[in-house]
Short mmCIF file of C-alpha atoms in Angstrom, two decimals:
data_model
loop_
_atom_site.label_atom_id
_atom_site.label_comp_id
_atom_site.label_asym_id
_atom_site.label_seq_id
_atom_site.Cartn_x
_atom_site.Cartn_y
_atom_site.Cartn_z
CA UNK A 1280 0.61 0.23 0.57
CA UNK A 1281 1.25 3.55 -1.01
CA UNK A 1282 2.08 6.43 1.76
CA UNK A 1283 -1.12 8.36 -0.12
CA UNK A 1284 -3.86 5.73 -0.19
CA UNK A 1285 -2.51 4.52 3.64
CA UNK A 1286 -2.98 8.65 4.33
CA UNK A 1287 -6.42 8.48 2.78
CA UNK A 1288 -7.35 5.72 4.99
CA UNK A 1289 -6.49 6.37 8.31
CA UNK A 1290 -8.39 10.41 7.03
CA UNK A 1291 -11.28 8.42 6.98
CA UNK A 1292 -11.26 6.17 9.92
CA UNK A 1293 -9.50 8.47 12.44
CA UNK A 1294 -11.13 11.59 13.96
CA UNK A 1295 -13.26 13.75 12.92
CA UNK A 1296 -13.59 11.69 9.48
CA UNK A 1297 -14.37 8.64 11.04
CA UNK A 1298 -17.19 9.48 13.33
CA UNK A 1299 -18.22 12.11 10.69
CA UNK A 1300 -19.05 8.83 8.85
CA UNK A 1301 -20.61 6.87 10.57
CA UNK A 1302 -23.18 9.57 11.24
CA UNK A 1303 -23.38 9.00 7.32
CA UNK A 1304 -24.65 5.42 7.83
CA UNK A 1305 -26.95 6.05 10.21
CA UNK A 1306 -28.26 9.01 8.27
CA UNK A 1307 -28.21 6.67 5.26
CA UNK A 1308 -29.96 4.09 7.09
CA UNK A 1309 -32.07 6.57 9.61
CA UNK A 1310 -35.67 4.84 8.75
CA UNK A 1311 -34.52 1.99 9.98
CA UNK A 1312 -34.68 1.66 14.72
CA UNK A 1313 -30.66 0.59 14.37
CA UNK A 1314 -29.86 3.74 11.89
CA UNK A 1315 -30.80 7.08 14.25
CA UNK A 1316 -29.14 4.83 17.23
CA UNK A 1317 -26.07 4.76 14.71
CA UNK A 1318 -26.11 7.98 14.16
CA UNK A 1319 -26.54 9.10 17.80
CA UNK A 1320 -23.60 7.02 18.33
CA UNK A 1321 -21.62 8.62 16.23
CA UNK A 1322 -22.53 11.82 17.47
CA UNK A 1323 -21.08 10.76 20.86
CA UNK A 1324 -17.71 9.41 19.24
CA UNK A 1325 -17.82 13.20 17.96
CA UNK A 1326 -17.96 14.84 20.57
CA UNK A 1327 -15.68 12.70 23.00
CA UNK A 1328 -13.73 12.66 19.88
CA UNK A 1329 -13.08 16.67 20.33
CA UNK A 1330 -12.71 16.91 23.91
CA UNK A 1331 -9.48 18.21 25.50
CA UNK A 1332 -9.58 15.69 28.59
CA UNK A 1333 -9.55 12.75 25.72
CA UNK A 1334 -6.16 14.15 24.18
CA UNK A 1335 -4.86 14.10 27.46
CA UNK A 1336 -5.48 10.99 29.00
CA UNK A 1337 -4.25 9.47 24.75
CA UNK A 1338 -0.92 11.06 26.01
CA UNK A 1339 -0.10 9.78 29.39
CA UNK A 1340 0.25 6.12 27.77
CA UNK A 1341 2.29 7.75 24.84
CA UNK A 1342 4.36 10.30 26.57
CA UNK A 1343 6.17 7.90 28.83
CA UNK A 1344 9.45 9.70 28.07
CA UNK A 1345 9.79 12.76 30.44
CA UNK A 1346 12.18 15.98 28.72
CA UNK A 1347 15.64 15.81 29.13
CA UNK A 1348 17.53 16.91 32.03
CA UNK A 1349 20.13 17.40 32.60
CA UNK A 1350 21.82 15.13 35.44
CA UNK A 1351 19.99 12.41 31.75
CA UNK A 1352 22.06 14.23 29.51
CA UNK A 1353 25.64 15.03 31.59
CA UNK A 1354 25.39 11.19 32.31
CA UNK A 1355 25.35 9.65 28.67
CA UNK A 1356 27.23 10.41 25.58
CA UNK A 1357 25.94 11.01 22.79
CA UNK A 1358 27.43 11.54 19.20
CA UNK A 1359 24.70 13.38 17.32
CA UNK A 1360 21.71 14.72 17.77
CA UNK A 1361 18.48 13.29 15.13
CA UNK A 1362 15.62 15.22 14.45
CA UNK A 1363 13.10 13.54 12.47
CA UNK A 1364 10.15 15.31 10.16
CA UNK A 1365 7.31 16.35 10.48
CA UNK A 1366 5.68 16.82 7.51
CA UNK A 1367 5.31 20.16 5.87
CA UNK A 1368 3.70 23.34 4.75
CA UNK A 1369 2.67 22.83 0.64
CA UNK A 1370 3.43 26.52 -1.67
CA UNK A 1371 3.23 28.87 1.21
CA UNK A 1372 3.82 31.97 -0.50
CA UNK A 1373 6.03 33.98 2.45
CA UNK A 1374 8.42 30.96 2.23
CA UNK A 1375 8.18 31.17 -1.89
CA UNK A 1376 7.62 27.78 -1.77
CA UNK A 1377 7.29 24.34 0.51
CA UNK A 1378 8.71 24.49 4.28
CA UNK A 1379 8.09 22.50 7.31
CA UNK A 1380 4.83 22.21 9.39
CA UNK A 1381 4.09 23.94 12.75
CA UNK A 1382 4.70 20.44 14.29
CA UNK A 1383 8.24 19.83 12.48
CA UNK A 1384 9.43 23.14 13.29
CA UNK A 1385 8.45 22.92 17.21
CA UNK A 1386 11.21 20.27 16.57
CA UNK A 1387 13.92 21.94 14.65
CA UNK A 1388 13.81 24.72 17.45
CA UNK A 1389 14.48 21.90 20.09
CA UNK A 1390 17.10 20.48 18.33
CA UNK A 1391 18.79 24.15 17.62
CA UNK A 1392 18.74 24.42 21.15
CA UNK A 1393 20.43 21.12 22.07
CA UNK A 1394 22.87 21.35 18.95
CA UNK A 1395 23.60 25.06 21.25
CA UNK A 1396 24.01 23.44 24.52
CA UNK A 1397 25.94 19.94 24.04
CA UNK A 1398 27.77 21.56 20.29
CA UNK A 1399 26.39 17.92 18.97
CA UNK A 1400 25.83 17.89 14.53
CA UNK A 1401 22.39 17.95 14.31
CA UNK A 1402 21.15 14.73 11.51
CA UNK A 1403 17.55 15.84 9.90
CA UNK A 1404 15.66 12.74 8.96
CA UNK A 1405 13.04 13.51 6.54
CA UNK A 1406 11.73 12.12 2.54
CA UNK A 1407 9.08 13.54 0.77
CA UNK A 1408 6.32 10.71 1.47
CA UNK A 1409 3.46 12.40 -0.22
CA UNK A 1410 4.12 15.24 -2.59
CA UNK A 1411 7.52 15.03 -4.66
CA UNK A 1412 10.33 18.02 -4.77
CA UNK A 1413 12.48 18.65 -2.42
CA UNK A 1414 13.35 16.18 1.44
CA UNK A 1415 12.09 17.18 4.22
CA UNK A 1416 15.42 17.23 5.88
CA UNK A 1417 16.63 19.38 3.04
CA UNK A 1418 14.30 22.00 3.86
CA UNK A 1419 14.74 21.07 7.56
CA UNK A 1420 18.91 21.76 7.06
CA UNK A 1421 18.29 25.34 5.22
CA UNK A 1422 16.50 26.24 8.15
CA UNK A 1423 18.81 24.88 11.10
CA UNK A 1424 21.44 26.48 9.20
CA UNK A 1425 19.28 29.99 8.36
CA UNK A 1426 16.98 30.61 11.19
CA UNK A 1427 18.49 28.96 13.92
CA UNK A 1428 22.20 29.48 13.20
CA UNK A 1429 23.31 25.56 13.50
CA UNK A 1430 25.24 24.26 10.35
CA UNK A 1431 24.76 21.24 9.05
CA UNK A 1432 26.97 18.56 7.59
CA UNK A 1433 25.13 15.22 7.37
CA UNK A 1434 21.11 14.99 6.36
CA UNK A 1435 19.32 11.63 5.07
CA UNK A 1436 16.75 12.70 2.69
CA UNK A 1437 15.64 9.49 1.60
CA UNK A 1438 12.97 8.43 4.40
CA UNK A 1439 8.72 7.45 3.79
CA UNK A 1440 8.12 6.37 7.62
CA UNK A 1441 8.86 6.65 10.94
CA UNK A 1442 10.31 2.75 10.26
CA UNK A 1443 12.71 4.56 7.43
CA UNK A 1444 13.97 7.50 9.20
CA UNK A 1445 15.52 4.75 11.93
CA UNK A 1446 16.28 2.04 9.25
CA UNK A 1447 18.02 5.05 6.62
CA UNK A 1448 19.55 6.63 9.89
CA UNK A 1449 21.13 3.14 11.29
CA UNK A 1450 22.42 2.92 8.44
CA UNK A 1451 24.30 6.75 7.54
CA UNK A 1452 24.96 6.35 11.37
CA UNK A 1453 27.02 3.49 11.15
CA UNK A 1454 28.96 5.13 7.99
CA UNK A 1455 29.64 7.59 10.04
CA UNK A 1456 31.27 5.76 13.49
CA UNK A 1457 27.97 7.40 15.78
CA UNK A 1458 26.75 5.08 18.43
CA UNK A 1459 24.13 7.06 20.74
CA UNK A 1460 22.50 10.22 19.79
CA UNK A 1461 19.57 12.30 21.16
CA UNK A 1462 16.64 11.55 18.84
CA UNK A 1463 14.22 14.53 18.26
CA UNK A 1464 11.06 14.30 18.19
CA UNK A 1465 7.11 15.51 19.75
CA UNK A 1466 6.65 14.10 22.97
CA UNK A 1467 3.34 11.59 21.73
CA UNK A 1468 5.38 10.41 18.73
CA UNK A 1469 9.28 9.76 21.31
CA UNK A 1470 7.74 5.70 21.77
CA UNK A 1471 7.18 4.70 18.59
CA UNK A 1472 10.04 6.38 16.99
CA UNK A 1473 12.82 4.78 19.72
CA UNK A 1474 11.32 1.39 18.93
CA UNK A 1475 11.54 1.76 15.72
CA UNK A 1476 15.05 2.80 15.84
CA UNK A 1477 16.28 0.46 18.57
CA UNK A 1478 14.89 -2.35 16.54
CA UNK A 1479 17.36 -0.80 13.94
CA UNK A 1480 20.58 -0.70 16.46
CA UNK A 1481 20.43 1.93 17.30
CA UNK A 1482 20.93 3.76 20.90
CA UNK A 1483 18.95 6.37 21.69
CA UNK A 1484 18.73 9.57 24.45
CA UNK A 1485 15.35 10.53 24.15
CA UNK A 1486 14.95 14.03 23.78
CA UNK A 1487 10.95 14.48 23.14
CA UNK A 1488 9.53 17.98 23.10
CA UNK A 1489 5.57 19.57 21.99
CA UNK A 1490 3.85 17.63 25.36
CA UNK A 1491 0.72 17.40 24.93
CA UNK A 1492 -0.19 16.18 28.80
CA UNK A 1493 0.11 18.32 31.56
CA UNK A 1494 0.24 17.45 34.95
CA UNK A 1495 -1.23 20.57 36.02
CA UNK A 1496 -4.28 22.10 33.96
CA UNK A 1497 -5.54 25.73 35.27
CA UNK A 1498 -8.51 25.62 33.54
CA UNK A 1499 -10.26 22.11 34.74
CA UNK A 1500 -14.13 23.00 33.39
CA UNK A 1501 -12.15 23.51 29.75
CA UNK A 1502 -10.94 20.35 29.06
CA UNK A 1503 -14.66 19.14 29.46
CA UNK A 1504 -15.30 21.77 26.05
CA UNK A 1505 -14.84 20.63 22.35
CA UNK A 1506 -12.18 22.46 20.41
CA UNK A 1507 -10.64 21.75 17.79
CA UNK A 1508 -7.14 21.73 18.99
CA UNK A 1509 -8.32 18.46 20.83
CA UNK A 1510 -9.51 16.82 17.65
CA UNK A 1511 -5.66 17.84 15.66
CA UNK A 1512 -4.66 15.80 18.93
CA UNK A 1513 -6.75 13.08 20.19
CA UNK A 1514 -6.57 12.35 15.92
CA UNK A 1515 -2.36 12.70 16.38
CA UNK A 1516 -2.40 10.03 19.65
CA UNK A 1517 -5.15 7.02 17.92
CA UNK A 1518 -2.43 7.60 14.82
CA UNK A 1519 0.74 6.82 17.01
CA UNK A 1520 -1.24 4.04 19.43
CA UNK A 1521 -2.33 2.19 15.58
CA UNK A 1522 1.17 2.95 14.54
CA UNK A 1523 2.77 0.82 17.45
CA UNK A 1524 0.59 -1.80 17.41
CA UNK A 1525 1.77 -1.93 13.47
CA UNK A 1526 4.50 -2.45 14.43
CA UNK A 1527 4.48 -4.56 17.11
CA UNK A 1528 2.66 -7.66 14.81
CA UNK A 1529 4.79 -6.34 11.98
#
């Protein structure tokens, strides 16, 4: 199955596509009793998957790696920083073409911070999985150099999936003689990313960023109100759970 077909199926099944599709099925069979019940269930499902509290609960099972501490960094011996691609913003007029997504920009910002803190080289990883054009790693390298002042000498620009990130990065690291790396990606994605890298023989120190789960919520009552950001986070979390299951069974 190609990446585009995979993404289309994902969009149809995960929120909000899944509940909406289920609701249409309920309307299609509205004249039957079960059709009404399916429609009501779809509406409730859409509500639940739009709540910040749902996103938070799902994130707790994925964000198992804490933020990188000074102590953890001091006791380890990483030789490079791997930062994973996270999608692109197509045809951004203010940049004159494609650039990285907001999600990837968060990763690049943290990777740049770690590079300045440790003096380690940064290796962006990411190809062009859906759209033709410049690989994400090349765009990321340019942003790191031009906007964050971090020079990049090595990239991995052929990967289409997280597993590819790990497999192809492992090959590059072996050529460079690097055994241990700091791995930068979203906290929600870190569990699956580490699984992939370790299965490909890379010794990884987790350096997660952009945590969703918060231990202290200032306005608890807002957690029970639906919003668009929660839908996005729930879909992202469910994507990661499905990805983990796929990796385990694969």
